[in-house]
Amino acid sequence: MRAVRFHEHGDESVLTLETVDRPEPGPGEALVRIEAASVNPIDTYVREGNVSPPSGLPHVGGSDLAGVVEAVGEGVTAVESGDRVFATGLGLFSPGTYAEYTAAPVDQLAPLPESVSFREGAAAAMAFATAWRALVTRGDLRLGDVALVHGASGGVGHAAVQVAAAAGATVVGTAREGEPAAFARELGADAVVDYRSESLADDIAAAADGREVDVVFEPQADAHLAANLACLTRGGRIVVIGENGPITVDGGTSMAAKQADADLRFMSIVASAGDQAAILERVGEGLADGTFTAAIDSAFGLDAVPEALAELRSSGTLGKVVLDTGR
């Protein structure tokens, strides 16, 4: 089979498309023919060595998949050959998904409805699992809350807008004006403000009609912490899924946090393997009935994974970047 692997840590130049042996499913695993995958920031962290696979190198990158079960390992009864499935959180403690096949832990596989395409399943997997766990599981989002979603037009942000809207929250998103802001509104954001504003906290408050924010979905905590705290209601929650630098809390910010009784919470999709399949089953139902939309910005083949990752890094993507693993 074809697979994209790296034999040393580094930038995209260490990725090579190779022909390797097709894996055999072990106990508790299923062999999945991967029809589509997607690219995610965590794939970069693993490749660069910030998060290192315990199995060592060489390693197949990639976290998400959508495909068909072709065989099962010893003791597996939850899935069988021919089942359509999707999954996320692979590529660290198990082989990744930049490949035509993988042997995946069965407890991380969720059923993919017939009406949902493989591209949509791959695009939705990590994005919606992360958004759901951040907002609902870690953020305790409730009907009637105000949710602030940063990066509302991006791969995970566009899923967070939809999860928050489906939960009955008033959704304020941040995105660049123009097409990104319109995209976020189409997905369910009640209002969108430009994250580049020098008066971001005031703009968020105005967009929320003066209401304070209950839950913040935060992909880049070091960039927005002061604005988030200025908008937060008493007992509000900021759920951090990422940052690009140190999260600095100065005296004024610290006092604002204390006065708000605010919670700064963190989450990692890698640490949530036990509840991913259950979340994805709900996500699959939402994709099938139209509650959720997995927006696809662009698609690449296995021979263009570096280009797909470069596209992921660009600031203009609307939704997810996917891989057609048969190309």
Short mmCIF file of C-alpha atoms in Angstrom, two decimals:
data_model
loop_
_atom_site.label_atom_id
_atom_site.label_comp_id
_atom_site.label_asym_id
_atom_site.label_seq_id
_atom_site.Cartn_x
_atom_site.Cartn_y
_atom_site.Cartn_z
CA MET A 1 0.00 0.00 0.00
CA ARG A 2 0.99 3.66 -0.28
CA ALA A 3 1.66 5.66 2.88
CA VAL A 4 3.22 9.01 3.72
CA ARG A 5 5.86 8.51 6.42
CA PHE A 6 8.68 10.42 8.07
CA HIS A 7 11.95 8.82 9.22
CA GLU A 8 13.11 11.86 11.21
CA HIS A 9 11.44 14.85 12.80
CA GLY A 10 11.34 18.10 10.88
CA ASP A 11 9.35 20.23 8.46
CA GLU A 12 7.28 18.98 5.52
CA SER A 13 10.44 18.04 3.62
CA VAL A 14 10.86 14.92 5.82
CA LEU A 15 7.58 13.45 4.51
CA THR A 16 7.96 10.76 1.85
CA LEU A 17 5.36 8.81 -0.11
CA GLU A 18 6.40 5.15 0.13
CA THR A 19 5.16 1.67 -0.66
CA VAL A 20 4.91 -0.34 2.56
CA ASP A 21 3.30 -3.57 3.72
CA ARG A 22 -0.41 -3.44 4.42
CA PRO A 23 -0.96 -3.83 8.18
CA GLU A 24 -2.74 -6.77 9.79
CA PRO A 25 -5.32 -5.99 12.49
CA GLY A 26 -4.34 -7.15 15.95
CA PRO A 27 -6.63 -7.93 18.89
CA GLY A 28 -9.15 -5.12 19.35
CA GLU A 29 -8.30 -3.60 15.96
CA ALA A 30 -9.92 -3.34 12.54
CA LEU A 31 -8.23 -3.01 9.17
CA VAL A 32 -9.76 0.05 7.54
CA ARG A 33 -9.47 0.91 3.86
CA ILE A 34 -9.07 4.67 4.09
CA GLU A 35 -11.13 6.55 1.52
CA ALA A 36 -10.43 10.03 2.89
CA ALA A 37 -8.37 11.67 5.62
CA SER A 38 -7.77 15.25 6.69
CA VAL A 39 -4.86 17.33 7.90
CA ASN A 40 -4.72 18.89 11.36
CA PRO A 41 -2.27 20.99 13.42
CA ILE A 42 -1.58 18.02 15.70
CA ASP A 43 -0.14 16.16 12.71
CA THR A 44 2.50 18.88 12.50
CA TYR A 45 3.28 18.66 16.22
CA VAL A 46 3.89 14.91 15.89
CA ARG A 47 6.03 15.30 12.77
CA GLU A 48 8.13 18.05 14.33
CA GLY A 49 8.72 15.98 17.47
CA ASN A 50 6.79 18.15 19.94
CA VAL A 51 4.61 15.10 20.53
CA SER A 52 6.53 11.92 19.79
CA PRO A 53 4.90 8.60 18.83
CA PRO A 54 5.85 5.92 21.41
CA SER A 55 6.40 3.38 18.64
CA GLY A 56 9.26 5.46 17.26
CA LEU A 57 10.20 6.18 13.66
CA PRO A 58 9.47 5.77 10.81
CA HIS A 59 5.90 6.84 11.39
CA VAL A 60 2.77 7.36 9.27
CA GLY A 61 1.29 10.78 9.96
CA GLY A 62 -2.36 11.77 10.14
CA SER A 63 -5.15 11.70 12.73
CA ASP A 64 -8.52 11.46 10.92
CA LEU A 65 -10.02 8.88 8.62
CA ALA A 66 -13.21 7.84 6.89
CA GLY A 67 -13.37 4.49 5.17
CA VAL A 68 -14.54 0.89 5.12
CA VAL A 69 -13.68 -1.98 7.44
CA GLU A 70 -11.99 -4.78 5.48
CA ALA A 71 -11.05 -7.19 8.28
CA VAL A 72 -11.11 -7.39 12.06
CA GLY A 73 -8.71 -8.69 14.66
CA GLU A 74 -9.18 -11.23 17.40
CA GLY A 75 -12.12 -10.61 19.71
CA VAL A 76 -13.68 -7.82 17.65
CA THR A 77 -17.47 -7.87 17.43
CA ALA A 78 -18.36 -4.16 17.39
CA VAL A 79 -17.65 -3.80 13.66
CA GLU A 80 -17.44 -6.15 10.72
CA SER A 81 -16.18 -6.19 7.17
CA GLY A 82 -18.06 -3.73 4.98
CA ASP A 83 -18.95 -1.25 7.73
CA ARG A 84 -18.51 2.43 6.91
CA VAL A 85 -16.63 4.17 9.74
CA PHE A 86 -14.85 7.36 10.68
CA ALA A 87 -12.42 8.19 13.46
CA THR A 88 -10.07 10.74 14.95
CA GLY A 89 -7.21 10.82 17.45
CA LEU A 90 -5.12 8.27 15.55
CA GLY A 91 -1.52 8.76 14.50
CA LEU A 92 0.14 8.86 17.89
CA PHE A 93 -0.52 5.67 19.83
CA SER A 94 -1.47 3.88 16.60
CA PRO A 95 -0.39 4.27 12.96
CA GLY A 96 -1.64 7.40 11.22
CA THR A 97 -4.02 7.97 8.34
CA TYR A 98 -1.92 9.40 5.51
CA ALA A 99 -2.20 5.98 3.92
CA GLU A 100 -4.46 3.67 1.95
CA TYR A 101 -5.02 1.36 4.95
CA THR A 102 -4.53 1.41 8.70
CA ALA A 103 -5.13 -0.92 11.62
CA ALA A 104 -7.21 1.18 14.02
CA PRO A 105 -8.42 0.50 17.57
CA VAL A 106 -12.07 -0.51 17.29
CA ASP A 107 -13.07 1.58 20.30
CA GLN A 108 -12.13 4.72 18.35
CA LEU A 109 -14.30 3.90 15.32
CA ALA A 110 -17.78 5.36 14.88
CA PRO A 111 -20.38 4.43 12.25
CA LEU A 112 -20.48 6.75 9.23
CA PRO A 113 -24.05 7.05 7.87
CA GLU A 114 -24.59 6.07 4.24
CA SER A 115 -25.74 9.58 3.33
CA VAL A 116 -22.48 11.14 4.55
CA SER A 117 -19.58 11.10 2.08
CA PHE A 118 -16.13 9.87 3.05
CA ARG A 119 -14.74 13.37 2.48
CA GLU A 120 -17.32 14.81 4.87
CA GLY A 121 -16.60 12.16 7.48
CA ALA A 122 -12.87 12.81 7.36
CA ALA A 123 -13.40 16.57 7.45
CA ALA A 124 -15.77 16.34 10.42
CA ALA A 125 -13.89 13.90 12.64
CA MET A 126 -11.36 15.91 14.63
CA ALA A 127 -13.06 19.25 14.04
CA PHE A 128 -16.40 18.26 15.52
CA ALA A 129 -14.98 15.95 18.20
CA THR A 130 -12.77 18.80 19.41
CA ALA A 131 -15.56 21.38 19.24
CA TRP A 132 -18.03 19.12 21.05
CA ARG A 133 -15.62 18.17 23.80
CA ALA A 134 -14.45 21.77 24.29
CA LEU A 135 -17.89 23.37 24.39
CA VAL A 136 -20.16 20.68 25.79
CA THR A 137 -17.93 18.37 27.84
CA ARG A 138 -15.33 20.81 29.16
CA GLY A 139 -17.22 24.09 28.73
CA ASP A 140 -20.57 22.96 30.18
CA LEU A 141 -22.39 24.91 27.46
CA ARG A 142 -26.10 25.20 28.19
CA LEU A 143 -29.24 26.35 26.40
CA GLY A 144 -29.40 30.13 26.41
CA ASP A 145 -25.68 30.69 27.04
CA VAL A 146 -23.59 33.11 25.03
CA ALA A 147 -20.71 31.32 23.31
CA LEU A 148 -17.70 33.15 21.89
CA VAL A 149 -15.99 31.17 19.12
CA HIS A 150 -12.60 32.42 17.99
CA GLY A 151 -11.48 31.41 14.50
CA ALA A 152 -15.10 30.86 13.50
CA SER A 153 -14.36 30.26 9.82
CA GLY A 154 -11.51 27.77 10.32
CA GLY A 155 -11.37 23.99 10.38
CA VAL A 156 -12.29 23.51 14.05
CA GLY A 157 -13.92 26.91 14.53
CA HIS A 158 -16.56 26.31 11.86
CA ALA A 159 -17.53 23.12 13.72
CA ALA A 160 -17.62 24.96 17.06
CA VAL A 161 -20.06 27.52 15.65
CA GLN A 162 -22.42 24.72 14.66
CA VAL A 163 -22.09 22.77 17.92
CA ALA A 164 -22.82 25.92 19.93
CA ALA A 165 -25.78 26.87 17.77
CA ALA A 166 -27.22 23.34 17.97
CA ALA A 167 -26.93 23.51 21.78
CA GLY A 168 -29.17 26.59 21.78
CA ALA A 169 -26.49 29.17 22.50
CA THR A 170 -26.20 32.68 21.13
CA VAL A 171 -23.02 32.48 19.07
CA VAL A 172 -20.57 35.33 18.57
CA GLY A 173 -17.69 34.43 16.28
CA THR A 174 -14.44 36.11 15.39
CA ALA A 175 -13.20 36.04 11.78
CA ARG A 176 -11.88 38.40 9.16
CA GLU A 177 -14.49 40.64 7.55
CA GLY A 178 -15.71 39.63 4.12
CA GLU A 179 -16.01 36.02 3.00
CA PRO A 180 -14.80 34.42 6.29
CA ALA A 181 -17.32 36.39 8.36
CA ALA A 182 -20.14 35.62 5.92
CA PHE A 183 -19.19 31.93 6.01
CA ALA A 184 -19.41 31.87 9.82
CA ARG A 185 -22.82 33.55 9.74
CA GLU A 186 -24.10 31.00 7.22
CA LEU A 187 -23.11 28.21 9.63
CA GLY A 188 -25.06 29.68 12.53
CA ALA A 189 -23.11 32.54 14.11
CA ASP A 190 -25.52 35.23 15.30
CA ALA A 191 -22.82 37.88 14.99
CA VAL A 192 -19.21 38.02 13.82
CA VAL A 193 -16.50 40.53 14.75
CA ASP A 194 -13.09 41.02 13.17
CA TYR A 195 -10.42 39.52 15.44
CA ARG A 196 -7.93 42.15 14.21
CA SER A 197 -9.88 44.95 15.88
CA GLU A 198 -7.99 47.11 18.39
CA SER A 199 -11.18 47.21 20.49
CA LEU A 200 -11.97 43.50 20.34
CA ALA A 201 -13.56 43.24 23.79
CA ASP A 202 -15.87 46.19 23.09
CA ASP A 203 -16.81 44.78 19.69
CA ILE A 204 -17.66 41.40 21.21
CA ALA A 205 -19.81 43.05 23.88
CA ALA A 206 -21.66 45.05 21.23
CA ALA A 207 -22.17 41.95 19.08
CA ALA A 208 -23.67 40.15 22.07
CA ASP A 209 -26.11 43.04 22.66
CA GLY A 210 -24.44 43.80 25.98
CA ARG A 211 -24.75 40.26 27.33
CA GLU A 212 -21.67 38.71 28.92
CA VAL A 213 -20.05 35.57 27.51
CA ASP A 214 -20.58 32.25 29.28
CA VAL A 215 -18.18 30.01 27.33
CA VAL A 216 -15.20 30.91 25.13
CA PHE A 217 -13.87 28.47 22.52
CA GLU A 218 -10.22 29.45 22.32
CA PRO A 219 -7.75 28.10 19.71
CA GLN A 220 -5.08 30.71 20.57
CA ALA A 221 -5.21 31.70 24.23
CA ASP A 222 -2.08 33.83 24.21
CA ALA A 223 -3.63 36.18 21.66
CA HIS A 224 -7.04 36.80 23.23
CA LEU A 225 -6.88 36.16 26.97
CA ALA A 226 -7.36 39.78 28.09
CA ALA A 227 -10.29 40.33 25.70
CA ASN A 228 -11.88 37.04 26.74
CA LEU A 229 -11.75 37.93 30.43
CA ALA A 230 -13.15 41.40 29.77
CA CYS A 231 -16.22 39.84 28.11
CA LEU A 232 -16.74 36.91 30.48
CA THR A 233 -19.68 36.57 32.85
CA ARG A 234 -19.26 35.62 36.50
CA GLY A 235 -18.33 31.93 36.57
CA GLY A 236 -17.58 31.93 32.85
CA ARG A 237 -15.36 29.32 31.22
CA ILE A 238 -12.53 29.74 28.70
CA VAL A 239 -11.69 26.40 27.08
CA VAL A 240 -8.24 26.43 25.47
CA ILE A 241 -7.46 24.03 22.63
CA GLY A 242 -4.21 25.68 21.55
CA GLU A 243 -1.76 28.55 21.81
CA ASN A 244 1.17 29.86 19.81
CA GLY A 245 3.16 31.31 22.69
CA PRO A 246 3.24 31.78 26.47
CA ILE A 247 -0.10 32.57 28.11
CA THR A 248 0.81 35.66 30.12
CA VAL A 249 -1.43 36.91 32.92
CA ASP A 250 -0.51 40.42 34.08
CA GLY A 251 -1.81 42.07 37.22
CA GLY A 252 -4.82 43.71 35.61
CA THR A 253 -5.83 40.56 33.80
CA SER A 254 -5.42 38.51 36.96
CA MET A 255 -7.73 40.84 38.88
CA ALA A 256 -10.33 40.68 36.11
CA ALA A 257 -10.19 36.90 36.28
CA LYS A 258 -10.62 36.90 40.04
CA GLN A 259 -13.56 39.28 39.89
CA ALA A 260 -15.22 37.09 37.28
CA ASP A 261 -14.58 33.84 39.17
CA ALA A 262 -13.40 32.71 35.76
CA ASP A 263 -12.19 29.25 34.82
CA LEU A 264 -9.36 28.71 32.34
CA ARG A 265 -9.71 25.12 31.15
CA PHE A 266 -7.59 23.07 28.78
CA MET A 267 -8.36 20.07 26.63
CA SER A 268 -6.57 17.72 24.26
CA ILE A 269 -8.17 15.42 21.74
CA VAL A 270 -5.27 13.00 22.32
CA ALA A 271 -6.28 12.64 25.98
CA SER A 272 -9.93 11.93 25.16
CA ALA A 273 -9.73 8.65 23.25
CA GLY A 274 -12.31 7.05 25.52
CA ASP A 275 -15.17 9.35 24.55
CA GLN A 276 -14.37 10.16 20.90
CA ALA A 277 -16.41 7.36 19.33
CA ALA A 278 -19.55 8.27 21.30
CA ILE A 279 -19.18 11.92 20.29
CA LEU A 280 -18.58 11.01 16.65
CA GLU A 281 -21.67 8.83 16.58
CA ARG A 282 -23.72 11.89 17.55
CA VAL A 283 -21.82 13.98 15.00
CA GLY A 284 -22.56 11.42 12.28
CA GLU A 285 -26.26 11.66 13.07
CA GLY A 286 -26.02 15.46 12.87
CA LEU A 287 -24.29 15.28 9.49
CA ALA A 288 -26.94 12.88 8.19
CA ASP A 289 -29.92 14.99 9.27
CA GLY A 290 -28.42 18.32 8.21
CA THR A 291 -27.80 19.73 11.68
CA PHE A 292 -24.06 19.83 10.95
CA THR A 293 -22.10 20.59 7.80
CA ALA A 294 -18.48 19.57 7.35
CA ALA A 295 -17.21 22.34 5.08
CA ILE A 296 -14.33 21.34 2.82
CA ASP A 297 -11.96 24.08 1.73
CA SER A 298 -9.78 21.97 -0.58
CA ALA A 299 -8.71 18.39 -1.33
CA PHE A 300 -5.32 16.87 -2.15
CA GLY A 301 -3.94 13.42 -2.95
CA LEU A 302 -1.41 11.39 -0.97
CA ASP A 303 1.28 12.67 -3.32
CA ALA A 304 0.58 16.25 -2.20
CA VAL A 305 0.46 16.03 1.61
CA PRO A 306 3.10 18.80 2.04
CA GLU A 307 0.95 21.09 -0.10
CA ALA A 308 -2.12 20.18 1.97
CA LEU A 309 -0.28 21.08 5.17
CA ALA A 310 0.85 24.38 3.65
CA GLU A 311 -2.77 25.13 2.79
CA LEU A 312 -3.75 24.34 6.38
CA ARG A 313 -1.27 26.96 7.63
CA SER A 314 -2.66 29.68 5.37
CA SER A 315 -5.06 32.16 6.94
CA GLY A 316 -7.66 32.02 4.19
CA THR A 317 -9.05 28.50 4.55
CA LEU A 318 -12.79 28.13 5.07
CA GLY A 319 -13.43 24.79 6.72
CA LYS A 320 -11.20 21.73 6.40
CA VAL A 321 -8.38 20.57 4.14
CA VAL A 322 -8.86 16.89 3.21
CA LEU A 323 -6.97 14.09 1.51
CA ASP A 324 -8.39 11.71 -1.07
CA THR A 325 -6.19 8.76 -0.18
CA GLY A 326 -6.90 6.97 -3.45
CA ARG A 327 -5.29 9.79 -5.45
#
